Coordinates of C-alpha atoms in Angstrom, one line a residue:
M303 CA 0.0 0.0 0.0
E304 CA 1.1 3.5 -0.7
P305 CA 2.0 5.6 2.3
S306 CA -0.4 8.3 3.3
G307 CA -0.2 11.7 5.0
W308 CA 3.2 13.4 5.4
R309 CA 5.0 10.1 4.8
A310 CA 3.8 10.2 1.2
Y311 CA 6.0 13.3 0.7
V312 CA 9.0 11.9 2.8
P313 CA 9.5 8.3 1.6
G314 CA 12.8 8.1 3.5
A315 CA 10.9 8.3 6.8
E316 CA 8.6 5.5 5.7
L317 CA 11.7 3.5 4.7
A318 CA 13.3 4.0 8.1
R319 CA 10.1 2.7 9.7
S320 CA 9.7 -0.4 7.5
Y321 CA 13.4 -1.2 6.8
Q322 CA 14.3 -4.9 7.1
R323 CA 17.6 -6.0 8.8
S324 CA 18.2 -8.6 6.1
W325 CA 18.6 -5.7 3.6
L326 CA 21.5 -4.1 5.4
P327 CA 24.4 -6.2 4.2
K328 CA 23.2 -6.0 0.6
D329 CA 22.7 -2.3 0.7
I330 CA 26.2 -1.8 2.2
V331 CA 27.9 -3.9 -0.4
A332 CA 25.9 -2.3 -3.2
G333 CA 26.9 1.2 -1.9
L334 CA 30.6 0.4 -1.8
V335 CA 30.4 -1.0 -5.3
L336 CA 28.5 2.0 -6.5
S337 CA 31.0 4.5 -5.0
A338 CA 33.7 3.0 -7.1
L339 CA 31.7 4.1 -10.1
L340 CA 30.6 7.4 -8.7
V341 CA 34.0 8.9 -7.9
P342 CA 35.6 8.7 -11.4
Q343 CA 32.3 9.4 -13.2
G344 CA 31.5 12.3 -11.0
M345 CA 34.8 14.0 -11.7
A346 CA 34.6 13.3 -15.4
Y347 CA 31.0 14.7 -15.7
A348 CA 32.0 17.8 -13.7
Q349 CA 34.7 18.5 -16.3
L350 CA 32.1 17.8 -19.1
A351 CA 30.0 20.6 -17.5
G352 CA 33.1 22.9 -17.5
L353 CA 33.6 22.7 -13.7
P354 CA 36.4 21.5 -11.4
P355 CA 36.5 17.7 -10.9
V356 CA 35.9 17.9 -7.2
T357 CA 32.5 19.5 -7.6
G358 CA 31.4 16.2 -9.2
L359 CA 32.1 14.5 -5.8
Y360 CA 30.3 17.3 -3.9
T361 CA 27.3 16.9 -6.1
S362 CA 27.3 13.1 -5.8
I363 CA 27.3 13.2 -2.0
L364 CA 24.5 15.7 -1.6
C365 CA 22.1 14.5 -4.3
L366 CA 22.3 10.9 -3.0
L367 CA 21.4 12.1 0.5
G368 CA 18.6 14.4 -0.7
Y369 CA 17.0 11.7 -2.8
A370 CA 17.4 9.1 0.0
V371 CA 15.0 11.2 2.1
F372 CA 12.5 12.5 -0.6
G373 CA 12.9 10.0 -3.5
P374 CA 10.2 7.3 -3.8
S375 CA 12.2 4.7 -5.7
K376 CA 14.2 2.1 -3.7
V377 CA 16.6 1.5 -6.6
L378 CA 17.2 4.7 -8.6
V379 CA 20.6 6.3 -8.3
L380 CA 21.0 10.0 -9.0
G381 CA 24.1 11.9 -9.7
P382 CA 26.1 13.9 -12.3
D383 CA 24.9 12.8 -15.8
S384 CA 26.5 12.8 -19.2
S385 CA 23.3 14.0 -20.8
L386 CA 23.1 17.1 -18.5
G387 CA 26.8 18.0 -18.7
P388 CA 26.7 19.7 -22.1
M389 CA 23.4 21.5 -21.2
I390 CA 25.1 22.9 -18.0
A391 CA 28.1 24.0 -20.0
A392 CA 26.0 25.6 -22.7
T393 CA 24.0 27.5 -20.0
L394 CA 27.1 28.7 -18.2
A395 CA 29.5 29.4 -21.1
P396 CA 27.8 32.7 -22.3
L397 CA 27.9 34.0 -18.7
L398 CA 31.7 33.3 -18.2
L399 CA 34.5 35.2 -19.8
A400 CA 37.3 33.3 -21.6
N401 CA 39.2 31.3 -19.0
G402 CA 36.6 32.5 -16.5
D403 CA 37.0 32.4 -12.7
P404 CA 36.3 28.8 -11.4
A405 CA 34.6 30.2 -8.3
R406 CA 32.1 32.1 -10.5
A407 CA 31.5 29.0 -12.6
I408 CA 30.7 27.1 -9.4
A409 CA 28.4 29.8 -8.1
L410 CA 26.5 29.9 -11.4
A411 CA 26.3 26.1 -11.6
S412 CA 25.1 25.9 -8.0
M413 CA 22.4 28.6 -8.7
L414 CA 21.4 26.6 -11.7
A415 CA 21.0 23.5 -9.6
L416 CA 18.8 25.5 -7.1
M417 CA 16.6 26.7 -9.9
V418 CA 16.2 23.2 -11.3
G419 CA 15.4 22.0 -7.8
V420 CA 12.7 24.7 -7.3
V421 CA 11.2 24.0 -10.7
M422 CA 11.0 20.3 -10.0
V423 CA 9.7 20.5 -6.5
V424 CA 7.0 23.0 -7.4
A425 CA 6.0 21.0 -10.5
G426 CA 5.9 17.8 -8.5
L427 CA 3.7 19.3 -5.8
A428 CA 1.5 20.8 -8.5
R429 CA 1.2 17.3 -10.1
F430 CA 2.9 18.3 -13.4
G431 CA 4.5 14.9 -13.9
F432 CA 2.9 14.7 -17.4
V433 CA 5.5 17.3 -18.6
A434 CA 7.8 14.3 -19.2
D435 CA 5.5 13.4 -22.1
L436 CA 6.6 16.5 -24.0
L437 CA 9.5 14.5 -25.4
S438 CA 8.2 11.7 -27.7
K439 CA 10.3 8.6 -28.1
P440 CA 11.5 9.5 -31.6
T441 CA 12.7 13.0 -30.5
Q442 CA 14.2 11.5 -27.4
I443 CA 16.2 9.1 -29.6
G444 CA 17.3 11.9 -31.9
Y445 CA 18.2 14.2 -29.0
M446 CA 20.3 11.5 -27.3
N447 CA 22.0 10.6 -30.6
G448 CA 22.8 14.2 -31.2
L449 CA 24.0 14.6 -27.6
A450 CA 26.2 11.5 -27.9
L451 CA 27.8 12.9 -31.1
T452 CA 28.4 16.3 -29.5
I453 CA 30.0 14.8 -26.4
V454 CA 32.3 12.5 -28.3
V455 CA 33.6 15.3 -30.6
G456 CA 34.0 17.6 -27.6
Q457 CA 36.1 15.0 -25.7
L458 CA 38.4 14.0 -28.6
A459 CA 41.0 16.6 -27.9
K460 CA 41.2 15.6 -24.2
L461 CA 41.5 12.0 -25.2
F462 CA 44.6 12.9 -27.3
G463 CA 46.2 15.0 -24.6
F464 CA 45.6 18.6 -25.9
S465 CA 43.0 21.3 -25.6
I466 CA 41.1 23.3 -28.2
D467 CA 39.3 26.7 -28.1
A468 CA 36.1 26.2 -30.1
D469 CA 32.4 26.1 -29.6
G470 CA 29.9 24.0 -31.4
L471 CA 30.2 20.6 -33.1
L472 CA 31.6 21.6 -36.4
A473 CA 34.0 24.1 -34.9
E474 CA 35.3 21.6 -32.3
L475 CA 35.7 18.9 -35.0
K476 CA 37.6 21.3 -37.2
A477 CA 39.8 22.4 -34.3
F478 CA 40.5 18.8 -33.3
V479 CA 41.5 17.8 -36.8
S480 CA 43.7 20.9 -37.1
G481 CA 45.3 20.1 -33.8
L482 CA 46.2 16.7 -34.9
A483 CA 47.6 18.0 -38.2
D484 CA 49.7 20.6 -36.3
G485 CA 51.1 17.9 -34.0
K486 CA 49.5 19.2 -30.8
A487 CA 48.5 15.7 -29.7
N488 CA 50.6 14.1 -26.9
T489 CA 51.5 10.6 -28.0
T490 CA 51.8 9.2 -24.4
A491 CA 48.5 10.8 -23.4
A492 CA 46.8 9.6 -26.5
I493 CA 47.9 6.0 -25.9
I494 CA 46.5 6.2 -22.4
G495 CA 43.3 7.8 -23.5
V496 CA 42.7 5.3 -26.4
C497 CA 43.6 2.3 -24.3
S498 CA 41.4 3.5 -21.5
L499 CA 38.4 3.8 -23.9
A500 CA 39.1 0.4 -25.4
G501 CA 39.4 -1.1 -22.0
I502 CA 36.0 0.3 -20.8
L503 CA 34.3 -0.8 -24.0
L504 CA 35.8 -4.3 -24.0
L505 CA 35.1 -4.9 -20.4
N506 CA 31.5 -3.7 -20.8
R507 CA 31.1 -6.0 -23.8
F508 CA 32.7 -9.2 -22.5
L509 CA 32.7 -8.9 -18.7
P510 CA 29.7 -6.6 -18.0
K511 CA 29.5 -7.5 -14.3
L512 CA 32.9 -6.1 -13.6
P513 CA 33.3 -2.4 -12.6
S514 CA 35.0 -1.5 -15.9
V515 CA 35.4 2.2 -15.1
L516 CA 37.1 1.5 -11.7
I517 CA 39.4 -1.1 -13.2
V518 CA 40.5 1.2 -16.0
V519 CA 41.0 4.2 -13.6
V520 CA 43.1 2.2 -11.2
L521 CA 45.3 0.7 -14.0
A522 CA 45.8 4.1 -15.7
A523 CA 46.7 5.7 -12.4
V524 CA 49.2 2.9 -11.5
V525 CA 50.8 3.3 -15.0
V526 CA 51.1 7.1 -14.7
G527 CA 52.6 6.9 -11.2
A528 CA 54.9 4.0 -11.9
F529 CA 56.4 5.5 -15.0
D530 CA 56.2 9.1 -14.0
L531 CA 54.2 10.0 -17.1
Q532 CA 53.4 13.4 -15.7
S533 CA 56.9 14.4 -16.7
H534 CA 56.0 13.3 -20.3
G535 CA 53.1 15.9 -20.4
V536 CA 50.2 13.7 -19.2
D537 CA 47.8 15.9 -17.3
T538 CA 46.3 14.3 -14.2
V539 CA 43.5 15.2 -11.7
G540 CA 46.0 16.0 -9.0
V541 CA 45.3 16.1 -5.2
L542 CA 41.7 16.9 -4.4
P543 CA 40.7 19.7 -2.0
E544 CA 40.3 18.1 1.5
G545 CA 37.1 18.2 3.5
F546 CA 33.4 18.1 3.2
P547 CA 31.9 20.8 0.9
P548 CA 30.7 23.8 3.0
F549 CA 27.2 25.0 3.0
T550 CA 27.2 27.9 0.5
I551 CA 24.4 30.1 -0.8
P552 CA 25.6 31.0 -4.4
H553 CA 25.7 34.7 -5.3
V554 CA 25.0 35.7 -8.9
S555 CA 23.9 39.0 -10.5
W556 CA 20.3 39.7 -11.5
D557 CA 21.5 39.8 -15.1
D558 CA 22.5 36.1 -14.8
V559 CA 19.0 35.0 -13.6
P560 CA 17.1 34.9 -16.9
P561 CA 19.5 32.8 -18.9
L562 CA 20.0 30.5 -15.9
F563 CA 16.3 30.1 -15.6
I564 CA 15.8 29.2 -19.2
G565 CA 18.6 26.6 -18.9
A566 CA 17.0 25.3 -15.7
L567 CA 13.7 24.7 -17.5
A568 CA 15.3 22.7 -20.3
I569 CA 17.4 20.7 -17.8
A570 CA 14.3 20.0 -15.7
V571 CA 12.4 18.6 -18.7
V572 CA 15.4 16.4 -19.8
A573 CA 16.0 15.2 -16.2
L574 CA 12.3 14.4 -15.8
A575 CA 12.0 12.5 -19.1
D576 CA 15.2 10.5 -18.3
T577 CA 14.1 9.7 -14.8
M578 CA 10.6 8.6 -15.8
S579 CA 11.9 6.3 -18.5
T580 CA 14.5 4.8 -16.2
A581 CA 12.1 4.5 -13.2
S582 CA 9.5 2.8 -15.4
A583 CA 12.0 0.3 -16.7
F584 CA 13.3 -0.7 -13.3
A585 CA 9.9 -0.5 -11.6
A586 CA 8.4 -2.9 -14.2
R587 CA 11.2 -5.4 -13.4
R588 CA 10.6 -5.2 -9.7
G589 CA 6.8 -5.2 -9.8
E590 CA 6.5 -1.6 -8.4
R591 CA 4.6 1.4 -9.5
V592 CA 6.2 4.7 -10.5
R593 CA 5.1 7.7 -8.5
G594 CA 5.8 10.4 -11.1
N595 CA 5.0 13.5 -9.1
Q596 CA 7.0 12.4 -6.0
E597 CA 9.9 11.5 -8.4
M598 CA 9.9 15.2 -9.4
V599 CA 10.0 16.2 -5.7
G600 CA 12.8 13.7 -5.1
I601 CA 14.9 14.9 -8.0
G602 CA 14.1 18.5 -7.1
T603 CA 15.3 18.0 -3.5
A604 CA 18.5 16.3 -4.8
N605 CA 19.2 19.3 -6.9
L606 CA 18.5 21.7 -4.0
A607 CA 20.9 19.8 -1.8
A608 CA 23.6 19.8 -4.4
G609 CA 23.1 23.5 -5.2
L610 CA 23.6 24.5 -1.5
F611 CA 26.9 22.6 -1.3
Q612 CA 28.7 23.8 -4.4
G613 CA 27.2 21.2 -6.7
F614 CA 25.5 21.3 -10.1
P615 CA 22.2 19.9 -11.6
V616 CA 21.8 16.1 -11.5
S617 CA 19.5 13.5 -13.0
T618 CA 18.9 9.8 -12.8
S619 CA 21.6 7.5 -14.2
G620 CA 20.5 4.3 -15.8
S621 CA 24.0 2.8 -15.8
R622 CA 24.6 3.5 -12.1
T623 CA 21.1 2.3 -11.2
A624 CA 21.9 -0.9 -13.1
V625 CA 25.1 -1.3 -11.2
A626 CA 23.4 -0.8 -7.8
E627 CA 20.6 -3.3 -8.7
Q628 CA 23.2 -6.0 -9.9
A629 CA 25.1 -5.5 -6.7
G630 CA 21.9 -6.4 -4.7
S631 CA 20.6 -3.0 -3.6
K632 CA 17.4 -3.2 -1.6
S633 CA 16.7 0.5 -0.7
Q634 CA 17.9 4.1 -0.8
L635 CA 20.4 3.2 1.9
T636 CA 22.7 2.1 -0.9
G637 CA 22.9 5.8 -2.0
V638 CA 23.6 6.8 1.6
V639 CA 26.5 4.3 1.8
G640 CA 27.8 5.6 -1.5
A641 CA 27.7 9.2 -0.2
A642 CA 29.5 8.2 3.0
T643 CA 32.2 6.5 1.0
I644 CA 32.8 9.5 -1.2
T645 CA 32.9 11.7 1.9
A646 CA 35.6 9.4 3.4
V647 CA 37.7 9.9 0.3
L648 CA 37.4 13.7 0.5
L649 CA 38.3 13.6 4.3
F650 CA 41.0 11.0 4.4
A651 CA 42.2 10.0 1.0
T652 CA 42.3 13.0 -1.3
S653 CA 45.7 12.0 -2.7
V654 CA 44.4 8.8 -4.2
M655 CA 43.3 10.7 -7.3
Q656 CA 46.5 12.6 -8.0
Y657 CA 47.7 10.1 -10.7
V658 CA 44.4 9.7 -12.5
P659 CA 45.1 10.9 -16.0
Q660 CA 42.8 13.4 -17.7
P661 CA 42.7 11.4 -21.0
T662 CA 41.1 8.6 -18.9
L663 CA 38.4 10.9 -17.7
G664 CA 37.8 11.8 -21.3
A665 CA 37.5 8.1 -22.2
I666 CA 34.9 7.7 -19.4
V667 CA 32.8 10.5 -20.8
I668 CA 33.1 9.1 -24.4
A669 CA 32.1 5.6 -23.3
A670 CA 29.1 7.1 -21.5
A671 CA 28.2 9.1 -24.6
L672 CA 28.3 6.0 -26.8
S673 CA 25.9 4.3 -24.4
L674 CA 23.5 7.3 -24.9
A675 CA 23.3 6.7 -28.7
D676 CA 20.5 4.4 -29.9
V677 CA 21.4 3.3 -33.4
A678 CA 19.1 0.3 -33.1
G679 CA 16.2 2.5 -32.1
T680 CA 16.9 4.8 -35.1
R681 CA 17.0 1.8 -37.4
R682 CA 13.7 0.6 -36.0
L683 CA 12.1 4.0 -36.7
W684 CA 13.2 3.8 -40.3
K685 CA 11.6 0.4 -40.7
Q686 CA 8.4 1.1 -38.8
R687 CA 7.6 4.8 -39.5
K688 CA 9.5 7.1 -41.8
T689 CA 7.9 10.2 -40.4
E690 CA 9.1 9.5 -36.9
F691 CA 12.6 8.6 -38.3
W692 CA 12.9 12.1 -39.8
L693 CA 11.6 13.7 -36.6
S694 CA 14.5 11.9 -34.8
I695 CA 17.0 13.1 -37.4
A696 CA 15.7 16.7 -37.1
A697 CA 16.2 16.5 -33.3
L698 CA 19.7 15.1 -33.8
L699 CA 20.7 17.9 -36.2
G700 CA 19.2 20.5 -33.9
V701 CA 21.4 19.3 -31.0
A702 CA 24.5 18.8 -33.2
L703 CA 24.4 21.9 -35.2
L704 CA 22.6 24.5 -33.1
G705 CA 23.7 23.4 -29.6
V706 CA 22.3 21.5 -26.7
L707 CA 19.8 24.0 -25.3
P708 CA 18.4 24.9 -28.7
G709 CA 18.4 21.2 -29.5
I710 CA 16.2 20.3 -26.5
L711 CA 13.8 23.1 -27.4
I712 CA 13.7 21.9 -31.0
A713 CA 13.0 18.3 -29.7
I714 CA 10.1 19.5 -27.5
A715 CA 8.7 21.6 -30.3
L716 CA 8.9 18.7 -32.8
S717 CA 7.1 16.4 -30.3
I718 CA 4.3 18.9 -29.9
L719 CA 4.1 19.6 -33.7
N720 CA 4.0 15.8 -34.3
V721 CA 0.9 15.6 -32.0
F722 CA -0.6 18.6 -33.7
R723 CA 0.1 17.2 -37.1
R724 CA -1.8 14.0 -36.3
T725 CA -4.8 16.1 -35.2
W726 CA -4.5 18.4 -38.1
W727 CA -4.3 15.7 -40.8
P728 CA -5.9 12.6 -39.1
H729 CA -6.8 9.4 -40.7
E730 CA -10.3 9.5 -42.2
T731 CA -12.1 6.9 -44.3
E732 CA -15.5 5.5 -45.4
L733 CA -16.8 2.3 -44.0
G734 CA -18.5 -0.8 -45.5
R735 CA -19.7 -4.3 -44.7
V736 CA -17.2 -7.1 -45.0
A737 CA -18.4 -10.7 -45.4
G738 CA -17.6 -12.8 -42.4
I739 CA -16.5 -9.9 -40.1
A740 CA -18.9 -8.2 -37.7
G741 CA -19.4 -4.5 -37.9
L742 CA -18.3 -2.0 -40.6
H743 CA -14.7 -1.6 -41.8
D744 CA -12.4 0.7 -43.7
I745 CA -13.0 0.3 -47.4
E746 CA -9.4 1.2 -48.1
S747 CA -8.3 -2.0 -46.4
H748 CA -11.3 -3.9 -47.7
P749 CA -12.0 -2.6 -51.2
D750 CA -14.6 -5.3 -51.8
A751 CA -16.8 -4.2 -48.9
D752 CA -20.5 -4.0 -49.6
L753 CA -22.1 -0.5 -49.5
L754 CA -25.7 0.8 -49.2
P755 CA -26.9 3.0 -52.1
G756 CA -27.6 6.5 -51.0
L757 CA -25.5 6.2 -47.8
V758 CA -21.9 6.9 -46.8
V759 CA -20.6 6.0 -43.4
Y760 CA -17.6 8.3 -42.7
R761 CA -15.1 8.0 -39.8
F762 CA -12.9 10.9 -38.7
D763 CA -10.2 9.7 -36.3
A764 CA -9.5 12.9 -34.3
P765 CA -11.1 15.5 -32.1
L766 CA -12.9 18.1 -34.2
I767 CA -11.2 21.4 -33.6
F768 CA -10.1 24.6 -35.3
A769 CA -7.1 22.9 -36.9
N770 CA -9.0 20.3 -38.8
A771 CA -12.6 21.7 -39.0
R772 CA -12.1 23.0 -42.6
M773 CA -10.7 19.7 -43.7
F774 CA -13.6 17.8 -42.2
G775 CA -16.2 20.1 -43.9
E776 CA -14.5 20.0 -47.3
K777 CA -14.3 16.2 -47.2
V778 CA -18.0 15.8 -46.3
R779 CA -18.9 18.3 -49.1
E780 CA -16.7 16.4 -51.5
I781 CA -18.6 13.1 -50.6
A782 CA -21.9 14.8 -51.2
E783 CA -20.9 16.2 -54.5
D784 CA -19.5 12.9 -55.8
D785 CA -22.8 11.0 -55.3
P786 CA -25.9 12.7 -56.7
D787 CA -28.2 10.0 -55.1
L788 CA -26.8 10.5 -51.6
Q789 CA -29.4 10.7 -48.9
W790 CA -27.5 10.2 -45.6
I791 CA -24.0 10.8 -44.3
I792 CA -23.4 8.9 -41.1
V793 CA -20.4 10.2 -39.1
A794 CA -19.0 7.4 -37.0
A795 CA -18.2 9.8 -34.2
E796 CA -16.6 7.4 -31.6
P797 CA -13.1 8.7 -32.3
I798 CA -14.2 12.3 -32.1
T799 CA -13.3 13.2 -28.5
D800 CA -14.0 16.9 -28.7
V801 CA -15.8 19.6 -30.7
D802 CA -14.7 23.2 -30.2
T803 CA -16.5 26.4 -31.2
T804 CA -14.8 26.7 -34.6
A805 CA -15.9 23.2 -35.5
S806 CA -19.4 23.9 -34.1
D807 CA -19.8 26.8 -36.5
M808 CA -18.5 24.6 -39.4
L809 CA -21.1 21.9 -38.5
H810 CA -23.9 24.5 -38.5
E811 CA -23.0 25.7 -42.0
L812 CA -22.3 22.2 -43.2
D813 CA -25.7 20.9 -42.1
E814 CA -27.5 23.8 -43.7
W815 CA -25.6 23.2 -46.9
L816 CA -26.5 19.5 -46.9
N817 CA -30.1 20.1 -46.0
E818 CA -30.4 22.3 -49.1
R819 CA -29.5 19.3 -51.1
G820 CA -31.8 16.9 -49.3
I821 CA -28.9 15.1 -47.5
S822 CA -29.1 14.3 -43.7
L823 CA -26.1 14.6 -41.5
V824 CA -26.3 11.8 -38.9
F825 CA -23.9 11.1 -35.9
A826 CA -23.5 7.7 -34.4
E827 CA -21.6 6.6 -31.2
M828 CA -20.9 10.2 -30.1
K829 CA -19.5 10.3 -26.6
D830 CA -21.7 11.9 -23.9
P831 CA -19.3 14.8 -23.1
V832 CA -19.1 15.7 -26.8
R833 CA -22.9 15.5 -27.1
E834 CA -23.2 17.8 -24.1
K835 CA -21.0 20.3 -25.9
I836 CA -23.1 20.0 -29.1
E837 CA -26.2 20.9 -27.1
R838 CA -24.4 23.7 -25.3
Y839 CA -23.5 25.1 -28.7
E840 CA -27.2 24.9 -29.7
L841 CA -26.3 22.8 -32.7
T842 CA -29.4 20.6 -32.1
S843 CA -31.5 23.5 -33.4
T844 CA -29.9 22.9 -36.8
I845 CA -29.1 19.2 -36.7
D846 CA -32.2 17.1 -36.0
P847 CA -31.9 15.6 -32.5
R848 CA -33.2 12.3 -34.0
H849 CA -30.0 12.2 -36.0
F850 CA -27.9 11.3 -33.0
L851 CA -27.9 7.5 -32.6
P852 CA -26.1 5.4 -30.1
T853 CA -24.3 3.0 -32.5
V854 CA -23.3 2.9 -36.1
D855 CA -25.3 -0.4 -36.6
E856 CA -28.5 1.3 -35.3
A857 CA -27.9 4.3 -37.5
V858 CA -27.5 2.0 -40.6
A859 CA -30.6 0.0 -39.5
E860 CA -32.6 3.2 -39.3
Y861 CA -31.5 4.2 -42.8
V862 CA -32.5 0.8 -44.2
R863 CA -35.9 1.0 -42.4
Q864 CA -36.6 4.5 -43.9
T865 CA -35.3 3.8 -47.4
G866 CA -35.6 0.1 -47.9
A867 CA -32.0 0.1 -49.4
A868 CA -30.1 -3.2 -49.7
W869 CA -26.4 -3.9 -49.4
R870 CA -24.6 -4.4 -52.7
A871 CA -21.0 -4.8 -53.9
P872 CA -19.2 -1.5 -54.9
V873 CA -19.6 -0.4 -58.5
R874 CA -16.3 0.2 -60.3
P875 CA -15.7 1.9 -63.7
S876 CA -14.8 -1.5 -65.2
D877 CA -18.0 -3.1 -64.0
G878 CA -20.0 -1.4 -66.7
D879 CA -17.7 -2.3 -69.6
G880 CA -19.1 -4.7 -72.2

């Protein structure tokens, strides 16, 4: 049973009350395993966002603690995410000068996290969980593919041991190629980076249960330390700042607020869509139900906690969640153990990261980006529905060519336009009787269906609104003009879920036009809420109330009773040839 009262908003309190002792060993082991992934990934994704590596650890600690108290899922793991890193960087970059002050970058990122947190918490309390539906599956696939491409290109220079000064996919790709041509790559660093990437990918492919990222990081650090590769120009993370992150209220200027807020809205939508899809997948495997609105509160609280301790926006991680589940995680305590382990590193073992090479962090980010790409999903869209394939490609190009933030806005706009397109140009057809099949059916699928002379049964598969009212009216007039013997047009109205005022005016004019030609407009299977609107619009003063019948079969039977018509096979032009 779902918790009630205040416990519904603080799932961590309910967990503390119902926690089972048998879970503790598994949660501790899973938390320790998880922390081995959180430390290198947290640092790598912080750099992806344009921030110091240690802020990734600060963020990981606080978001895990915040979600443990307010997050409803027992298995989801939050933290720095590869899909949000470019969005954070794209939001902060215009607000920072070249080689901007790291302290200002941290303040801006923390304020961004606070804004994301407020947006998510308010939206969750207002039950706006449906916002995740703004991103359709095809546009999600395109967005993620574009994001993966952008991330990979942006990390290539770091993988080869040099840096570039460029912004945007094409500019970064050109700068990377020019850098290689000019000999800027560090051979030693490139070998480490490429080997690290190959190691992660091969371990993930052939030994997926092993912590590939941890293994590669440890081996790379050992090699760098043992052979003093820093003296050969290999950049490393260095010694981390010691201590737990202090409570800090970020200070930014009022001029920074509007662009930060726009970025926060985009990040919130992506984080929510990612969380809902991940939560649904894992909940289905565990036989649990997703609490969408409370997930928003949990994610929001995690971002608020991170933002108050020098962190940046976070989201759910599918890969880290999978690691926790495979390690036997039973509850949110896994995240608490992970946070405690990272805290211990910051307090007592900051020097353990001093030999971790920067190219290896670049390899971690590239490996994560490759996992974001969904080539199989794109191929499936091409086979199943070309329109949605091109929507996916448009979203990909929007992210890759215009940038991450414009790309997510394009993805949302494309999703909404796709819905509108289906309403604007819905499927519509005429129906006939098919031998051996009950009911009436699409004559396009069944061209040999029998018809009744003087009658057309017309189905329109969409709500009747301003966008398609003209199309509906023109189609009905076309039907009337094509058949001089037409007496009735029965509209199979079950798919029509709404009629707005524009459509009402159209129906009024259409019925009068048909009446002048001796043709009756009849509606069958109209839903009660739609019928109520028809009466409120006073359309029944024009359309005969007797022309609203409960089913299509009854409407057809009434026509047969009044006219004595009999079913017959369709007449084709060739039927009359000698």
